[in-house]
Amino acid sequence: MNDFGKELQVRQVTKSFVSGGQPIEVLKGVDLTVESGASVSIRGESGSGKTTLLNIIAGLETADSGTVSLNGLRIESLSESKLALVRGKEVGMVFQAYHLIPELDVAENVLLPARIVGLMGRPQRDRALELLKKVGLGDRLHSSPSQLSGGEKQRVALARALMNRPALILADEPTGNLDEKTAKGVIGLIFDICRDENSSLVMVTHNPNFAAKTDRQLLLHNGLLTNIVK
Ligand SMILES: Nc1ncnc2c1ncn2[C@@H]1O[C@H](COP(=O)(O)OP(=O)(O)OP(=O)(O)O)[C@@H](O)[C@H]1O
Ligand SMILES: [Mg+2]
């Protein structure tokens, strides 16, 4: 199959864990294609493997079998250092639990992906400020994450995910801990920025209204992804 022009291709990915001495098969042959600039949402019960799948796509966990290609590049064939570079440049991640670095202030957290790929100049600082303004935190550059509310932390995490203009954004319940109004704001920002920068989006969400905003709605159930017919 020709990978050209496809931002993300997941083929027959399987993953098992051993828990309490028992093997659990979490992913049983997951297929997913997300075209450049397209968006998909993934729903599924707690423990169905959504975070595991996103971690495998990001190369943070390895699949037992199957392949993941980012822009035609098979991530399982890359060395650790090459993978870290590709992840840093091509993938922006928004986690379930923010994962901000407590020792760094807001601006430094947003700049982190640029630092990881070795870019630390004026254009990066300008971009960080622009993003923080976009998420409504332009006046909190030097706050510590511990001084922020949940919604503010998630908006910093979103700005950080977008720092390097990633081709692919992986968002794991990005509004899970937010009130409805703040959640709507964060979701609006994610879609605005994906559209402005032609990023692809894979978003785990339990909110059917947010899922309905994506091009395709998927369900992870019994280790497989299926389309939810609208
Ligand atoms: N490192 C691990 N070791 C053992 N089991 C694991 C590990 N990571 C995940 N699991 C198990 O794999 C299953 C899927 O976990 P995962 O975190 O992917 O679920 P999820 O769909 O994201 O759930 P939630 O909606 O609660 O976030 C769970 O049963 C979990 O206990
Ligand atoms: Mg999860």
mmCIF file of C-alpha atoms and ligand atoms in Angstrom:
data_model
loop_
_atom_site.group_PDB
_atom_site.id
_atom_site.type_symbol
_atom_site.label_atom_id
_atom_site.label_comp_id
_atom_site.label_asym_id
_atom_site.label_seq_id
_atom_site.Cartn_x
_atom_site.Cartn_y
_atom_site.Cartn_z
ATOM 1 C CA MET A 1 0.000 0.000 0.000
ATOM 2 C CA ASN A 2 1.210 3.508 -0.785
ATOM 3 C CA ASP A 3 1.859 5.567 2.350
ATOM 4 C CA PHE A 4 2.321 8.810 0.444
ATOM 5 C CA GLY A 5 0.209 11.696 1.664
ATOM 6 C CA LYS A 6 -1.092 9.799 4.696
ATOM 7 C CA GLU A 7 -0.139 11.419 7.937
ATOM 8 C CA LEU A 8 -0.767 8.435 10.174
ATOM 9 C CA GLN A 9 -1.183 4.738 9.424
ATOM 10 C CA VAL A 10 -1.682 2.139 12.134
ATOM 11 C CA ARG A 11 -1.774 -1.446 10.910
ATOM 12 C CA GLN A 12 -2.761 -4.533 12.881
ATOM 13 C CA VAL A 13 -1.390 -3.265 16.175
ATOM 14 C CA THR A 14 -1.600 -5.667 19.109
ATOM 15 C CA LYS A 15 -0.654 -5.145 22.739
ATOM 16 C CA SER A 16 -1.005 -7.289 25.852
ATOM 17 C CA PHE A 17 -0.115 -6.576 29.449
ATOM 18 C CA VAL A 18 0.369 -8.935 32.336
ATOM 19 C CA SER A 19 -1.673 -7.800 35.295
ATOM 20 C CA GLY A 20 -1.881 -9.778 38.549
ATOM 21 C CA GLY A 21 -0.218 -12.728 36.795
ATOM 22 C CA GLN A 22 -2.906 -12.736 34.083
ATOM 23 C CA PRO A 23 -2.221 -11.627 30.513
ATOM 24 C CA ILE A 24 -4.737 -9.103 29.209
ATOM 25 C CA GLU A 25 -5.003 -8.535 25.491
ATOM 26 C CA VAL A 26 -5.752 -4.827 25.217
ATOM 27 C CA LEU A 27 -5.307 -4.201 21.485
ATOM 28 C CA LYS A 28 -6.107 -7.085 19.130
ATOM 29 C CA GLY A 29 -5.210 -5.796 15.678
ATOM 30 C CA VAL A 30 -6.040 -2.095 15.497
ATOM 31 C CA ASP A 31 -6.130 -0.380 12.082
ATOM 32 C CA LEU A 32 -6.363 3.394 11.727
ATOM 33 C CA THR A 33 -5.593 5.807 8.918
ATOM 34 C CA VAL A 34 -5.726 9.556 9.456
ATOM 35 C CA GLU A 35 -5.154 11.671 6.372
ATOM 36 C CA SER A 36 -3.192 14.870 6.526
ATOM 37 C CA GLY A 37 -5.302 17.559 8.218
ATOM 38 C CA ALA A 38 -8.138 15.155 9.143
ATOM 39 C CA SER A 39 -9.529 14.571 12.619
ATOM 40 C CA VAL A 40 -10.820 11.460 14.378
ATOM 41 C CA SER A 41 -12.237 10.932 17.840
ATOM 42 C CA ILE A 42 -11.983 7.738 19.848
ATOM 43 C CA ARG A 43 -14.429 6.681 22.520
ATOM 44 C CA GLY A 44 -14.413 3.520 24.571
ATOM 45 C CA GLU A 45 -14.906 2.288 28.116
ATOM 46 C CA SER A 46 -12.335 2.928 30.797
ATOM 47 C CA GLY A 47 -9.590 0.329 30.379
ATOM 48 C CA SER A 48 -10.408 -0.344 26.717
ATOM 49 C CA GLY A 49 -6.901 0.715 25.650
ATOM 50 C CA LYS A 50 -7.311 4.285 24.363
ATOM 51 C CA THR A 51 -4.286 5.703 26.185
ATOM 52 C CA THR A 52 -2.265 2.609 25.278
ATOM 53 C CA LEU A 53 -3.068 3.166 21.598
ATOM 54 C CA LEU A 54 -2.074 6.853 21.719
ATOM 55 C CA ASN A 55 1.152 5.966 23.536
ATOM 56 C CA ILE A 56 1.985 3.418 20.828
ATOM 57 C CA ILE A 57 1.254 5.963 18.063
ATOM 58 C CA ALA A 58 3.572 8.434 19.824
ATOM 59 C CA GLY A 59 6.257 5.754 20.219
ATOM 60 C CA LEU A 60 6.112 6.025 24.014
ATOM 61 C CA GLU A 61 5.137 2.346 24.237
ATOM 62 C CA THR A 62 5.938 -0.418 21.775
ATOM 63 C CA ALA A 63 3.325 -2.630 20.181
ATOM 64 C CA ASP A 64 3.708 -6.423 20.435
ATOM 65 C CA SER A 65 3.079 -6.603 16.688
ATOM 66 C CA GLY A 66 1.860 -4.397 13.871
ATOM 67 C CA THR A 67 3.171 -1.134 12.461
ATOM 68 C CA VAL A 68 2.773 2.623 12.913
ATOM 69 C CA SER A 69 3.798 5.004 10.120
ATOM 70 C CA LEU A 70 4.013 8.761 10.494
ATOM 71 C CA ASN A 71 4.143 10.380 7.085
ATOM 72 C CA GLY A 72 5.434 7.141 5.595
ATOM 73 C CA LEU A 73 8.095 6.694 8.286
ATOM 74 C CA ARG A 74 7.806 3.419 10.222
ATOM 75 C CA ILE A 75 8.394 4.445 13.820
ATOM 76 C CA GLU A 76 9.332 0.954 15.054
ATOM 77 C CA SER A 77 12.337 0.975 12.716
ATOM 78 C CA LEU A 78 13.798 4.148 14.285
ATOM 79 C CA SER A 79 16.508 4.338 16.947
ATOM 80 C CA GLU A 80 15.516 5.835 20.315
ATOM 81 C CA SER A 81 17.229 9.137 19.501
ATOM 82 C CA LYS A 82 15.714 9.414 15.998
ATOM 83 C CA LEU A 83 12.312 8.537 17.416
ATOM 84 C CA ALA A 84 12.610 11.262 20.068
ATOM 85 C CA LEU A 85 13.428 13.771 17.325
ATOM 86 C CA VAL A 86 10.538 12.677 15.073
ATOM 87 C CA ARG A 87 8.170 12.728 18.035
ATOM 88 C CA GLY A 88 9.401 16.182 19.023
ATOM 89 C CA LYS A 89 8.950 17.597 15.529
ATOM 90 C CA GLU A 90 5.891 15.780 14.215
ATOM 91 C CA VAL A 91 3.728 14.900 17.209
ATOM 92 C CA GLY A 92 2.095 17.164 19.783
ATOM 93 C CA MET A 93 0.646 15.415 22.799
ATOM 94 C CA VAL A 94 -1.975 16.571 25.267
ATOM 95 C CA PHE A 95 -2.194 14.073 28.106
ATOM 96 C CA GLN A 96 -5.007 13.070 30.420
ATOM 97 C CA ALA A 97 -3.035 14.510 33.360
ATOM 98 C CA TYR A 98 -1.261 17.578 31.893
ATOM 99 C CA HIS A 99 2.324 16.390 32.630
ATOM 100 C CA LEU A 100 3.709 19.899 33.057
ATOM 101 C CA ILE A 101 7.199 20.164 34.534
ATOM 102 C CA PRO A 102 6.736 21.699 38.014
ATOM 103 C CA GLU A 103 10.248 23.176 38.172
ATOM 104 C CA LEU A 104 9.711 25.181 34.959
ATOM 105 C CA ASP A 105 7.487 28.234 34.614
ATOM 106 C CA VAL A 106 4.650 28.450 32.093
ATOM 107 C CA ALA A 107 6.749 29.908 29.256
ATOM 108 C CA GLU A 108 9.549 27.365 29.789
ATOM 109 C CA ASN A 109 7.040 24.503 29.726
ATOM 110 C CA VAL A 110 5.694 25.710 26.384
ATOM 111 C CA LEU A 111 9.230 26.095 25.007
ATOM 112 C CA LEU A 112 10.248 22.588 26.038
ATOM 113 C CA PRO A 113 9.456 20.822 22.710
ATOM 114 C CA ALA A 114 11.557 23.417 20.878
ATOM 115 C CA ARG A 115 14.441 22.849 23.297
ATOM 116 C CA ILE A 116 14.163 19.094 22.775
ATOM 117 C CA VAL A 117 14.753 19.536 19.040
ATOM 118 C CA GLY A 118 17.562 22.041 19.676
ATOM 119 C CA LEU A 119 15.752 25.302 18.829
ATOM 120 C CA MET A 120 15.947 28.062 21.431
ATOM 121 C CA GLY A 121 15.934 31.404 19.600
ATOM 122 C CA ARG A 122 13.760 34.467 19.271
ATOM 123 C CA PRO A 123 11.279 32.839 16.828
ATOM 124 C CA GLN A 124 10.573 30.114 19.383
ATOM 125 C CA ARG A 125 10.054 32.623 22.200
ATOM 126 C CA ASP A 126 7.727 34.629 19.946
ATOM 127 C CA ARG A 127 5.800 31.483 19.038
ATOM 128 C CA ALA A 128 5.466 30.476 22.713
ATOM 129 C CA LEU A 129 4.099 33.907 23.573
ATOM 130 C CA GLU A 130 1.730 33.862 20.597
ATOM 131 C CA LEU A 131 0.380 30.453 21.653
ATOM 132 C CA LEU A 132 0.002 31.457 25.281
ATOM 133 C CA LYS A 133 -1.915 34.553 24.185
ATOM 134 C CA LYS A 134 -4.108 32.360 22.003
ATOM 135 C CA VAL A 135 -5.003 30.161 24.972
ATOM 136 C CA GLY A 136 -5.617 33.239 27.130
ATOM 137 C CA LEU A 137 -2.516 32.970 29.311
ATOM 138 C CA GLY A 138 -0.330 35.686 27.827
ATOM 139 C CA ASP A 139 -0.085 37.300 31.270
ATOM 140 C CA ARG A 140 0.967 34.143 33.119
ATOM 141 C CA LEU A 141 4.344 33.465 31.476
ATOM 142 C CA HIS A 142 6.253 33.297 34.714
ATOM 143 C CA SER A 143 3.709 31.506 36.860
ATOM 144 C CA SER A 144 4.598 28.082 38.144
ATOM 145 C CA PRO A 145 2.268 25.209 37.113
ATOM 146 C CA SER A 146 1.405 24.746 40.800
ATOM 147 C CA GLN A 147 -0.165 28.229 40.784
ATOM 148 C CA LEU A 148 -2.541 27.372 37.924
ATOM 149 C CA SER A 149 -6.047 25.930 37.914
ATOM 150 C CA GLY A 150 -6.764 22.653 36.095
ATOM 151 C CA GLY A 151 -8.135 24.464 33.055
ATOM 152 C CA GLU A 152 -5.142 26.773 32.945
ATOM 153 C CA LYS A 153 -2.741 23.814 33.188
ATOM 154 C CA GLN A 154 -4.534 22.109 30.318
ATOM 155 C CA ARG A 155 -4.276 25.266 28.208
ATOM 156 C CA VAL A 156 -0.528 25.445 28.908
ATOM 157 C CA ALA A 157 -0.270 21.769 27.934
ATOM 158 C CA LEU A 158 -2.114 22.552 24.700
ATOM 159 C CA ALA A 159 0.207 25.466 23.890
ATOM 160 C CA ARG A 160 3.174 23.182 24.577
ATOM 161 C CA ALA A 161 1.773 20.457 22.301
ATOM 162 C CA LEU A 162 1.520 22.980 19.472
ATOM 163 C CA MET A 163 4.926 24.589 19.944
ATOM 164 C CA ASN A 164 6.667 22.835 17.039
ATOM 165 C CA ARG A 165 3.697 23.028 14.632
ATOM 166 C CA PRO A 166 3.236 19.244 14.759
ATOM 167 C CA ALA A 167 1.708 17.423 11.813
ATOM 168 C CA LEU A 168 -0.217 15.239 14.259
ATOM 169 C CA ILE A 169 -1.865 16.138 17.552
ATOM 170 C CA LEU A 170 -2.713 13.351 19.978
ATOM 171 C CA ALA A 171 -5.122 14.480 22.670
ATOM 172 C CA ASP A 172 -6.098 12.111 25.470
ATOM 173 C CA GLU A 173 -9.320 13.349 27.076
ATOM 174 C CA PRO A 174 -8.028 16.927 26.887
ATOM 175 C CA THR A 175 -11.103 18.216 28.700
ATOM 176 C CA GLY A 176 -11.556 15.375 31.183
ATOM 177 C CA ASN A 177 -10.903 17.525 34.223
ATOM 178 C CA LEU A 178 -12.520 20.749 33.068
ATOM 179 C CA ASP A 179 -15.920 22.339 33.614
ATOM 180 C CA GLU A 180 -18.164 22.507 30.560
ATOM 181 C CA LYS A 181 -17.457 26.115 29.636
ATOM 182 C CA THR A 182 -13.665 25.773 29.949
ATOM 183 C CA ALA A 183 -13.829 22.438 28.109
ATOM 184 C CA LYS A 184 -15.676 24.061 25.199
ATOM 185 C CA GLY A 185 -13.011 26.758 25.061
ATOM 186 C CA VAL A 186 -10.163 24.230 24.971
ATOM 187 C CA ILE A 187 -11.893 22.140 22.294
ATOM 188 C CA GLY A 188 -12.543 25.252 20.200
ATOM 189 C CA LEU A 189 -8.844 26.118 20.421
ATOM 190 C CA ILE A 190 -7.783 22.620 19.389
ATOM 191 C CA PHE A 191 -9.980 22.705 16.287
ATOM 192 C CA ASP A 192 -9.034 26.291 15.384
ATOM 193 C CA ILE A 193 -5.351 25.517 15.591
ATOM 194 C CA CYS A 194 -5.644 22.208 13.697
ATOM 195 C CA ARG A 195 -7.441 24.075 10.924
ATOM 196 C CA ASP A 196 -5.025 27.009 10.860
ATOM 197 C CA GLU A 197 -1.953 24.756 10.811
ATOM 198 C CA ASN A 198 -3.420 21.787 8.882
ATOM 199 C CA SER A 199 -2.533 19.386 11.701
ATOM 200 C CA SER A 200 -4.166 15.966 11.935
ATOM 201 C CA LEU A 201 -5.941 15.202 15.190
ATOM 202 C CA VAL A 202 -6.589 11.994 17.105
ATOM 203 C CA MET A 203 -8.643 12.843 20.177
ATOM 204 C CA VAL A 204 -9.920 10.580 22.910
ATOM 205 C CA THR A 205 -13.096 12.060 24.349
ATOM 206 C CA HIS A 206 -16.186 10.831 26.149
ATOM 207 C CA ASN A 207 -18.123 13.939 25.180
ATOM 208 C CA PRO A 208 -20.379 13.148 22.189
ATOM 209 C CA ASN A 209 -20.664 16.842 21.243
ATOM 210 C CA PHE A 210 -16.909 17.182 20.993
ATOM 211 C CA ALA A 211 -16.590 13.843 19.164
ATOM 212 C CA ALA A 212 -19.191 15.042 16.641
ATOM 213 C CA LYS A 213 -16.879 17.886 15.651
ATOM 214 C CA THR A 214 -14.299 15.443 14.256
ATOM 215 C CA ASP A 215 -14.364 14.070 10.691
ATOM 216 C CA ARG A 216 -14.719 10.489 11.935
ATOM 217 C CA GLN A 217 -15.974 9.003 15.201
ATOM 218 C CA LEU A 218 -14.469 5.710 16.298
ATOM 219 C CA LEU A 219 -15.119 3.290 19.131
ATOM 220 C CA LEU A 220 -12.441 1.139 20.757
ATOM 221 C CA HIS A 221 -14.144 -2.000 21.963
ATOM 222 C CA ASN A 222 -12.838 -5.523 22.570
ATOM 223 C CA GLY A 223 -9.422 -4.497 21.309
ATOM 224 C CA LEU A 224 -10.634 -3.220 17.933
ATOM 225 C CA LEU A 225 -11.529 0.165 16.449
ATOM 226 C CA THR A 226 -14.853 0.484 14.666
ATOM 227 C CA ASN A 227 -16.673 3.398 13.056
ATOM 228 C CA ILE A 228 -19.537 4.944 14.933
ATOM 229 C CA VAL A 229 -22.220 5.623 12.362
ATOM 230 C CA LYS A 230 -23.590 9.109 12.860
HETATM 231 N N1 LIG B 1 1.924 -0.668 32.041
HETATM 232 C C1 LIG B 1 0.862 -1.447 32.224
HETATM 233 N N2 LIG B 1 0.950 -2.637 32.877
HETATM 234 C C2 LIG B 1 -0.123 -3.450 33.043
HETATM 235 N N3 LIG B 1 -1.340 -3.148 32.567
HETATM 236 C C3 LIG B 1 -1.499 -1.994 31.908
HETATM 237 C C4 LIG B 1 -0.416 -1.072 31.708
HETATM 238 N N4 LIG B 1 -0.872 -0.002 31.008
HETATM 239 C C5 LIG B 1 -2.181 -0.252 30.792
HETATM 240 N N5 LIG B 1 -2.565 -1.426 31.334
HETATM 241 C C6 LIG B 1 -3.908 -2.039 31.283
HETATM 242 O O1 LIG B 1 -4.346 -1.967 29.940
HETATM 243 C C7 LIG B 1 -5.726 -1.635 29.889
HETATM 244 C C8 LIG B 1 -5.925 -0.418 29.022
HETATM 245 O O2 LIG B 1 -5.410 0.720 29.695
HETATM 246 P P1 LIG B 1 -5.536 2.187 29.085
HETATM 247 O O3 LIG B 1 -4.891 3.101 30.034
HETATM 248 O O4 LIG B 1 -5.038 2.164 27.710
HETATM 249 O O5 LIG B 1 -7.131 2.372 29.074
HETATM 250 P P2 LIG B 1 -8.013 3.639 28.673
HETATM 251 O O6 LIG B 1 -8.967 3.205 27.618
HETATM 252 O O7 LIG B 1 -7.130 4.780 28.372
HETATM 253 O O8 LIG B 1 -8.837 3.898 30.010
HETATM 254 P P3 LIG B 1 -9.337 5.295 30.680
HETATM 255 O O9 LIG B 1 -10.574 5.706 29.905
HETATM 256 O O10 LIG B 1 -9.663 4.907 32.077
HETATM 257 O O11 LIG B 1 -8.232 6.289 30.587
HETATM 258 C C9 LIG B 1 -6.184 -1.505 31.335
HETATM 259 O O12 LIG B 1 -6.780 -2.707 31.748
HETATM 260 C C10 LIG B 1 -4.909 -1.240 32.090
HETATM 261 O O13 LIG B 1 -4.987 -1.737 33.390
HETATM 262 MG MG MG B 2 -6.802 6.642 29.265
#
